Structures are given as structure tokens and as C-alpha cells.
Coordinates of C-alpha atoms in Angstrom, one line a residue:
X1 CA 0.0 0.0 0.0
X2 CA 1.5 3.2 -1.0
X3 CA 2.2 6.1 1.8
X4 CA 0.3 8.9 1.5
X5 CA 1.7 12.2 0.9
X6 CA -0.1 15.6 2.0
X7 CA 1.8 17.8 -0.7
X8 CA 4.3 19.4 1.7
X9 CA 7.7 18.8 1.3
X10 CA 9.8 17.9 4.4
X11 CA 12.1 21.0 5.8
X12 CA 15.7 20.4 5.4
X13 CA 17.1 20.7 9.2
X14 CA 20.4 22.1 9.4
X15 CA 23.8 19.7 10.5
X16 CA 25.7 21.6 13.1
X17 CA 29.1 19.8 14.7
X18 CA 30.1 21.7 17.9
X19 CA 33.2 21.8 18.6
X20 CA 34.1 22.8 22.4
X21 CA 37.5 23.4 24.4
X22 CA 36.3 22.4 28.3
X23 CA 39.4 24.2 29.9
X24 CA 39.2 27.4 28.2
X25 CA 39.2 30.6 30.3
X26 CA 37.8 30.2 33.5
X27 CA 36.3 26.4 32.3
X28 CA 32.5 28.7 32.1
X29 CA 31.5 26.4 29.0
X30 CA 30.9 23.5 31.9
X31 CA 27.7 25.2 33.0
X32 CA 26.8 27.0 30.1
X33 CA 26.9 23.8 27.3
X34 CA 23.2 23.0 27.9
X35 CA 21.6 26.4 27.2
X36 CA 23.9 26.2 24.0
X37 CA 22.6 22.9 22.7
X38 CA 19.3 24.4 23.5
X39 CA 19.5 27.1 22.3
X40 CA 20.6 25.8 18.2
X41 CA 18.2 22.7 18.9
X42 CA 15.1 25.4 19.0
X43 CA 16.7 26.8 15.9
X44 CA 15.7 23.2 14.6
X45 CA 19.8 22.3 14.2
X46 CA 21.2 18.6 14.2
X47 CA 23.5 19.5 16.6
X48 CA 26.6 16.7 17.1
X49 CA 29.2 18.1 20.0
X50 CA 32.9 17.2 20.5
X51 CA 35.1 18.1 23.1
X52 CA 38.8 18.8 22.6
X53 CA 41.2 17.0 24.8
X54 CA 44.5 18.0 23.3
X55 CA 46.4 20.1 20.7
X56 CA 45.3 19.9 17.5
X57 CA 42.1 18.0 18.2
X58 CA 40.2 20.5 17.0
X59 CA 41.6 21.1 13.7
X60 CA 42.1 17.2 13.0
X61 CA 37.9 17.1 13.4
X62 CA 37.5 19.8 10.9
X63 CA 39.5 18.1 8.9
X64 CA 37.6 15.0 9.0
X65 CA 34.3 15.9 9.8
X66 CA 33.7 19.4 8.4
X67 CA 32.9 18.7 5.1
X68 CA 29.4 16.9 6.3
X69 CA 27.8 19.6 8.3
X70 CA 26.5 22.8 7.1
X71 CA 27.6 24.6 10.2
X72 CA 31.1 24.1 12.2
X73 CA 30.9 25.8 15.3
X74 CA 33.4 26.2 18.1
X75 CA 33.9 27.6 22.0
X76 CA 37.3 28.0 23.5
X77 CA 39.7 30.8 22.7
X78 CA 41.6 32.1 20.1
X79 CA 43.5 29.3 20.4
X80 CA 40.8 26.8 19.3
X81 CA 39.3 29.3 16.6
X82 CA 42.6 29.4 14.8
X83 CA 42.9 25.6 15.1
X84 CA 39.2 25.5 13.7
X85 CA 40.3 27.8 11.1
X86 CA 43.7 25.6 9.9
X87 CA 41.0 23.4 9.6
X88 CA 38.5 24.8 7.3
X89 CA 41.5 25.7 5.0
X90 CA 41.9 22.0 4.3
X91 CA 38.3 22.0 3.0
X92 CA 37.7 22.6 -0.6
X93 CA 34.2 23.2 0.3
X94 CA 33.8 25.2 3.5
X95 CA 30.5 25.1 5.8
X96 CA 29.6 28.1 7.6
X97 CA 31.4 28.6 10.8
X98 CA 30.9 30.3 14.1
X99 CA 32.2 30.8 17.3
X100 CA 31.4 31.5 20.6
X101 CA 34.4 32.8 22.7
X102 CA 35.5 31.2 26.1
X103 CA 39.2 31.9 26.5
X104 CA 40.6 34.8 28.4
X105 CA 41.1 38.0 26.0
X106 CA 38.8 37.0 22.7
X107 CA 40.9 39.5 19.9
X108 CA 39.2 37.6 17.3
X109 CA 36.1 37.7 19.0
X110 CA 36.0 41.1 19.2
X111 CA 36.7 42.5 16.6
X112 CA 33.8 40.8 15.2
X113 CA 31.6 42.1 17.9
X114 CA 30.4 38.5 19.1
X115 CA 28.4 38.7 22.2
X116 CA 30.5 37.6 25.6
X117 CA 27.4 36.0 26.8
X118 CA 27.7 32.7 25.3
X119 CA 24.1 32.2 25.4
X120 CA 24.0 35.6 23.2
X121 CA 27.1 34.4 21.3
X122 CA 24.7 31.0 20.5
X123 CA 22.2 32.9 18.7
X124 CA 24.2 35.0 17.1
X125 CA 24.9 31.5 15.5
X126 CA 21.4 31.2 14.3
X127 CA 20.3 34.7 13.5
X128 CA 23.8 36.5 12.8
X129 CA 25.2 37.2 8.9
X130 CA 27.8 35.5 7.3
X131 CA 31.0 37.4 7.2
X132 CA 33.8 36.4 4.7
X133 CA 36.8 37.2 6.6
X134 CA 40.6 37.4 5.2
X135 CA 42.8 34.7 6.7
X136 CA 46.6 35.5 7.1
X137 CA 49.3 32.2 6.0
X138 CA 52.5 32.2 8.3
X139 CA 54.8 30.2 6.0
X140 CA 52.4 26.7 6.3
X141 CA 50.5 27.8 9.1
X142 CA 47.3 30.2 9.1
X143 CA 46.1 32.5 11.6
X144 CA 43.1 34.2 12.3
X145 CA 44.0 38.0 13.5
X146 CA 47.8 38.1 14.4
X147 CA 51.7 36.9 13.9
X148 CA 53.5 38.4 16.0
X149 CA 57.1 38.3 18.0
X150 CA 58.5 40.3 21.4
X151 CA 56.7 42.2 23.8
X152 CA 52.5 41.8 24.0
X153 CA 53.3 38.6 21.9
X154 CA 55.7 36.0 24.0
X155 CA 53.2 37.1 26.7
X156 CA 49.9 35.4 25.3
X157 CA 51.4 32.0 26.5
X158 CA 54.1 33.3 29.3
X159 CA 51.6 34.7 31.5
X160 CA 50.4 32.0 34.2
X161 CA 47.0 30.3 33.5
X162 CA 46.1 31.7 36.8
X163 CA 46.7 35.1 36.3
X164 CA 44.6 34.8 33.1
X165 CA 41.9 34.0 35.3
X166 CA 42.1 36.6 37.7
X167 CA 43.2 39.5 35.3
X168 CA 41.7 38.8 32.2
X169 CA 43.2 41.2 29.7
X170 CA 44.5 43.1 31.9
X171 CA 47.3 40.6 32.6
X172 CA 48.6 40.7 28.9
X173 CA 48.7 44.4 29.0
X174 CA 50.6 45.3 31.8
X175 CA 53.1 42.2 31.3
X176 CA 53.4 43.3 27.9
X177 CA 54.4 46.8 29.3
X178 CA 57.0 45.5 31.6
X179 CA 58.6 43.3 29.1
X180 CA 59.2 45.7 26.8
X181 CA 62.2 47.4 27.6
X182 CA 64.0 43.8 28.1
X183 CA 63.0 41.9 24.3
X184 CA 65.9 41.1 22.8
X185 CA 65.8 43.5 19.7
X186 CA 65.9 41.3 16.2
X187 CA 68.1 42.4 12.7
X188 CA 65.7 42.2 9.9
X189 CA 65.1 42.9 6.5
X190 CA 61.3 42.9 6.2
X191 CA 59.7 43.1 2.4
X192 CA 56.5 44.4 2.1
X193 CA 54.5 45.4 -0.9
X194 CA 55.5 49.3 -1.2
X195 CA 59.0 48.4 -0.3
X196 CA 61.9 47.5 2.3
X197 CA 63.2 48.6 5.8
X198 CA 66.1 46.9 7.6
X199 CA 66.8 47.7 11.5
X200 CA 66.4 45.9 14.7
X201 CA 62.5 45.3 16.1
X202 CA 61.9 44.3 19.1
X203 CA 58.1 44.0 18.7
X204 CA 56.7 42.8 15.1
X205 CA 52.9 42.7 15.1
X206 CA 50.8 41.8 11.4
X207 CA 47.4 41.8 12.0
X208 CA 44.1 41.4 10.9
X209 CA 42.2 42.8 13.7
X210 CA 41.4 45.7 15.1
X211 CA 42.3 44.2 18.8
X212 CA 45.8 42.2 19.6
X213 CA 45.7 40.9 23.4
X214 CA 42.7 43.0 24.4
X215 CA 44.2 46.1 23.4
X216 CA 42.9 48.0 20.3
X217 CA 45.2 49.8 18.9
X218 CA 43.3 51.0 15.9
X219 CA 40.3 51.4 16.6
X220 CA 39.2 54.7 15.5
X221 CA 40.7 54.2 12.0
X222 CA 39.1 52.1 8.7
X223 CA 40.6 48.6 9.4
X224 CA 38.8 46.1 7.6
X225 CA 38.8 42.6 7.8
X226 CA 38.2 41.8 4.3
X227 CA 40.5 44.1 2.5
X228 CA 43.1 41.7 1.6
X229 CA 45.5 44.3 3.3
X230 CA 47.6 43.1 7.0
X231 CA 48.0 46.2 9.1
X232 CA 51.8 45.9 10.1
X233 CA 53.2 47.9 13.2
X234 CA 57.2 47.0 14.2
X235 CA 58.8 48.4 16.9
X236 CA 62.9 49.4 16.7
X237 CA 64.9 48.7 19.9
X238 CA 64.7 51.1 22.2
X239 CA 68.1 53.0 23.8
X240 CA 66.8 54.4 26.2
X241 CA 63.8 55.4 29.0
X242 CA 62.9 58.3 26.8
X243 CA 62.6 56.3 23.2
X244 CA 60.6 53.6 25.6
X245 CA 58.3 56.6 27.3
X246 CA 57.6 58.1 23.6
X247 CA 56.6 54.4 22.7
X248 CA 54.1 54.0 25.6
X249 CA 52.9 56.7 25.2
X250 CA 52.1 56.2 21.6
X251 CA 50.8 53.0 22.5
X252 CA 48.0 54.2 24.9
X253 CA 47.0 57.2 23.0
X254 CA 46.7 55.0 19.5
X255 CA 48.3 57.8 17.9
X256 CA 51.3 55.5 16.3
X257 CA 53.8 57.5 15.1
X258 CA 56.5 57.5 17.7
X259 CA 60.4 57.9 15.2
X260 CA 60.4 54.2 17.1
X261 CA 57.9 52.9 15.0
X262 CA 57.6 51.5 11.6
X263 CA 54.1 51.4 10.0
X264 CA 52.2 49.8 6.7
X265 CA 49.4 48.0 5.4
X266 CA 50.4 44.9 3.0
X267 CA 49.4 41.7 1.3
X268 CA 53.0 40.2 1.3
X269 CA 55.8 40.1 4.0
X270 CA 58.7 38.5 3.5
X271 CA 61.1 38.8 7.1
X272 CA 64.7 37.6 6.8
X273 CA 66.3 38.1 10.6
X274 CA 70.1 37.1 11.9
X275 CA 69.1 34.9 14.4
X276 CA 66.0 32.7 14.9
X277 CA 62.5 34.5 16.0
X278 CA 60.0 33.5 18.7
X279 CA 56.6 34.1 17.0
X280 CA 53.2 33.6 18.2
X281 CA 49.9 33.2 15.9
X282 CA 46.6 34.1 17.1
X283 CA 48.3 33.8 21.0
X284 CA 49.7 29.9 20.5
X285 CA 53.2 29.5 20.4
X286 CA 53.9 29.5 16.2
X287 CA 58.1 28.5 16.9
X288 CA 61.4 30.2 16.0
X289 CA 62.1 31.2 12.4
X290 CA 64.6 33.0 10.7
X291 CA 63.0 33.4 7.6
X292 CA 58.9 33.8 7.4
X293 CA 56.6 34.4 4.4
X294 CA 53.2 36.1 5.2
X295 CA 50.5 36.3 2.8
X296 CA 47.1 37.6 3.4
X297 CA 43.9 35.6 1.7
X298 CA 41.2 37.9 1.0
X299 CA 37.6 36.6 2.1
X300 CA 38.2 32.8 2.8
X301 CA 36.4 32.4 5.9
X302 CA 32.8 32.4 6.2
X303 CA 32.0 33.3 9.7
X304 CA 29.1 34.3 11.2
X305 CA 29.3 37.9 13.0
X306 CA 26.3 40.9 13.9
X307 CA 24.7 42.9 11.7
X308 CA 26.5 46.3 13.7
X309 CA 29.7 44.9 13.1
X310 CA 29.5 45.1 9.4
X311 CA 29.9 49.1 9.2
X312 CA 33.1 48.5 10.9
X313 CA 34.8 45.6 9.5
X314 CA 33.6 45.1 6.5
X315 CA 34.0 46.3 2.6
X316 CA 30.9 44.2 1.6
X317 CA 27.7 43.7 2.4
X318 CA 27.1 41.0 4.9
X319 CA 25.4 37.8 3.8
X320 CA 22.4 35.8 5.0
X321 CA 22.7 32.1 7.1
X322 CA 22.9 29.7 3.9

């Protein structure tokens, strides 16, 4: 006997694989993973979780995973959204991702303007627009808003898990400060698209954000996240209290223009150094180079953000949840 058939068409639910880091921050996800499963299963998702146990897990299930759902979705820090987004690289046909910040300073997070609240952050998921956001390569890594060496960099993963807890981005700040009058300055010849300078740095920051360890150094000028174009700030070593003062106080007044510091926006770096560099990508540790290639990949990420972020960060119009 044949099944009858009332003319509608079955909806099409939505596949979402969640990806979350349990130790992140102050470990808040514990009590706050139920009202995010409910929260995407009232938006009628197919919600499958998995919870990272160790380095790299995260990107090793995009990997092998990502490709089914229609939605990757991660909690953690920036730590675990730059894993997610090595990831989706790897896929030659990217689902929609999101992310719903749990770690200690968020700089990707925020520049996107995705709610703290993770409950808020959750339905952003459902209701929010889908952002195509330039990635940055660091020789065969990617990164998601910063490579970077020295001061306000070595800190990310120096400073005690502890005082991360207590200080929140606070702690990365005022390390950074202390440290940066002892960073052992660096010989380079950096190659960017408009040209070369030579000297010794001992800060190199290329960015694609308009926050680096909670501090937001440019944000009352046009950085957007889907120029194609890094926004590159070196510092030179400093001689002496004064150079260091003029620095600082460049630093908290966003006006960067100190003789100390060297400036550009670029698609291309290429960084020779003497000696081997310390780097850190997105906050993780991203080991000691001596030469680095960076490339930035214009609109490869499809993220999910808010509607008032846009004006800021974007040069497009934002898109609707496929």
C-alpha cells in the first residue's frame, strides 16, 4: 500500500558539529553547554558536540568531519578558533562557521563584535550574517587576527594560566608593558608590498584585527577585515627610558607615530632576521624562524558575525545564514 503524501515537502534541518575546548578561560562552558545545545536545537539544528582533549584535536575534526555539516561551530579561545580555522582551509568546500568565545582576551572575537554571553554568542549563530573574513598564512600555518614576536606577543602564552583567570586582559597588557624594555631586539630585512626597511625590532605585530591581546590599537581608523590588506606595526629597539616613554605613550593614545615605529598595510611580507624569532599566531606558540613568508587571503572564511559589526569591518555587504 503506497504512503500517503499531503503535498508538503519535508524541511531540510540544518547539520551543526560543535566543537568545544572544556578548559578554556575560567572552564565557564561546563555550566553554560546546555543552554547552548538548546539554544541551536530550538533553531531546529542537528546538533553533534565534541570536546577537545588535546592540541590539534580540534583542527584534526574539521578536517575529517567538516565537510558533512552545514555549520562548524566552536567555543574555547583564540587558540581553538585558529585551530578551527587551519582546519577549514583543508576543506575545498567550506560550511559556515561560528564561534562562541570562552578563552581569556577573545581578539578575534572582538573584533567581530560577538556577544561575551555565550548564550547571546549562540544565537548570534542562528540569527547573525555571514561574514567572509581574510585569513593570514604564516609560512604553512594560518592565523586568524595576528603573527606576531616580542613584547605583548611572548606574553599570550608566558603569563600563568592563573593570572589569566584573575586578570583577564588586563594581565597581557601590563606584562606586555614590563617586558618591553627587556625583548631582545631582532636584525631584519622585512619586504612588504611598497617596499623594504632593515633595523632591529623588538616588537613585530601583522594583524588582521582591530584588537591584539585586548588592546585595540586601531580602533578609530578604517581597518577592515576583508581588505586583503595586514596592518603591520614593528617596533625598533629602544636606547633608552625616553625612546621607551615616547613608545608608551604612543601605545596608549593610539596615535602611532613615535620615530620608534615602523608602519604599513600589505598583502605580502617577506622577514629575513640574523638569528631565529620567537613568533606567536593568534596567542599559541607559532616557533622560532629566521625566515617567514606572510601572505594575506582575502575573504576565505565564512564566519558568522552581527549585523552592527559590518559598518566596521567590513568592505561588503554581509550575507544571509545559507
Amino acid at each position: 500500500m503506497d504512503k500517503h503524501y499531503d503535498g508538503e515537502q519535508p524541511r531540510l534541518r540544518k547539520t551543526l558539529l560543535f566543537i568545544y575546548n572544556p578548559m578554556a578561560g575560567k572552564e565557564q562552558i561546563r555550566n553554560k553547554l546546555a543552554d547552548i545545545i538548546q539554544v541551536f536545537c530550538e533553531a531546529d539544528f542537528i546538533v553533534t558536540l565534541m570536546a577537545t582533549n588535546r592540541q590539534n584535536d580540534a583542527k584534526n575534526a574539521v578536517i575529517e568531519y567538516g565537510s558533512r555539516y552545514d555549520y562548524v561551530v566552536c567555543s574555547g579561545g583564540d587558540g581553538t578558533m585558529n585551530e578551527v580555522a587551519n582546519g577549514m582551509m583543508r576543506l575545498h568546500e567550506k560550511p559556515i562557521c561560528g564561534y562562541i568565545p570562552a578563552g581569556t582576551v577573545n581578539d578575534f572575537a572582538s573584533s567581530l563584535r560577538i556577544p561575551k554571553i555565550m548564550r547571546h554568542a549562540a544565537e548570534l549563530v542562528t540569527q547573525g550574517k555571514v561574514f567572509r573574513c581574510d585569513l593570514g598564512s604564516f609560512n604553512d600555518k594560518f592565523f586568524t587576527y595576528v603573527a606576531g614576536f616580542g613584547a605583548f606577543t611572548e606574553v599570550s602564552y608566558t603569563t600563568p594560566q592563573e593570572w589569566k583567570n584573575m586578570l583577564g586582559k588586563t594581565a597581557y597588557f601590563i606584562e606586555g608593558l614590563k617586558h618591553l624594555a627587556e625583548i631582545k631586539p631582532h636584525h631584519m630585512r622585512i619586504t612588504y608590498d611598497d617596499g623594504v626597511v632593515e633595523g632591529d625590532f623588538v616588537l613585530g605585530l601583522v594583524s588582521n584585527s582591530v584588537s591584539v591581546a585586548g588592546y585595540k590599537a586601531y580602533q578609530k581608523e578604517d581597518i577592515k577585515m576583508d581588505d586583503g590588506l595586514f596592518e603591520v606595526l614593528f617596533i625598533r629597539d629602544l636606547k633608552n627610558a625616553l625612546e621607551l616613554q615616547e613608545v608608551l605613550n604612543a601605545l596608549l593614545t593610539k596615535h602611532l607615530d613615535a620615530t620608534k615605529m615602523f608602519r604599513c598595510s600589505s598583502r605580502h611580507l617577506h622577514i629575513v632576521s640574523d638569528d631565529e624569532v620567537q613568533w606567536t599566531l593568534d596567542g599559541e606558540d607559532g616557533g622560532s624562524w629566521d625566515e617567514v613568508d606572510l601572505f594575506n587571503h582575502q575573504q576565505v572564511l565564512p564566519i558568522i558575525c552581527g549585523d552592527e559589526a559590518l559598518e566596521d569591518i567590513s568592505s561588503q555587504m554581509g550575507e544571509e545564514p545559507v
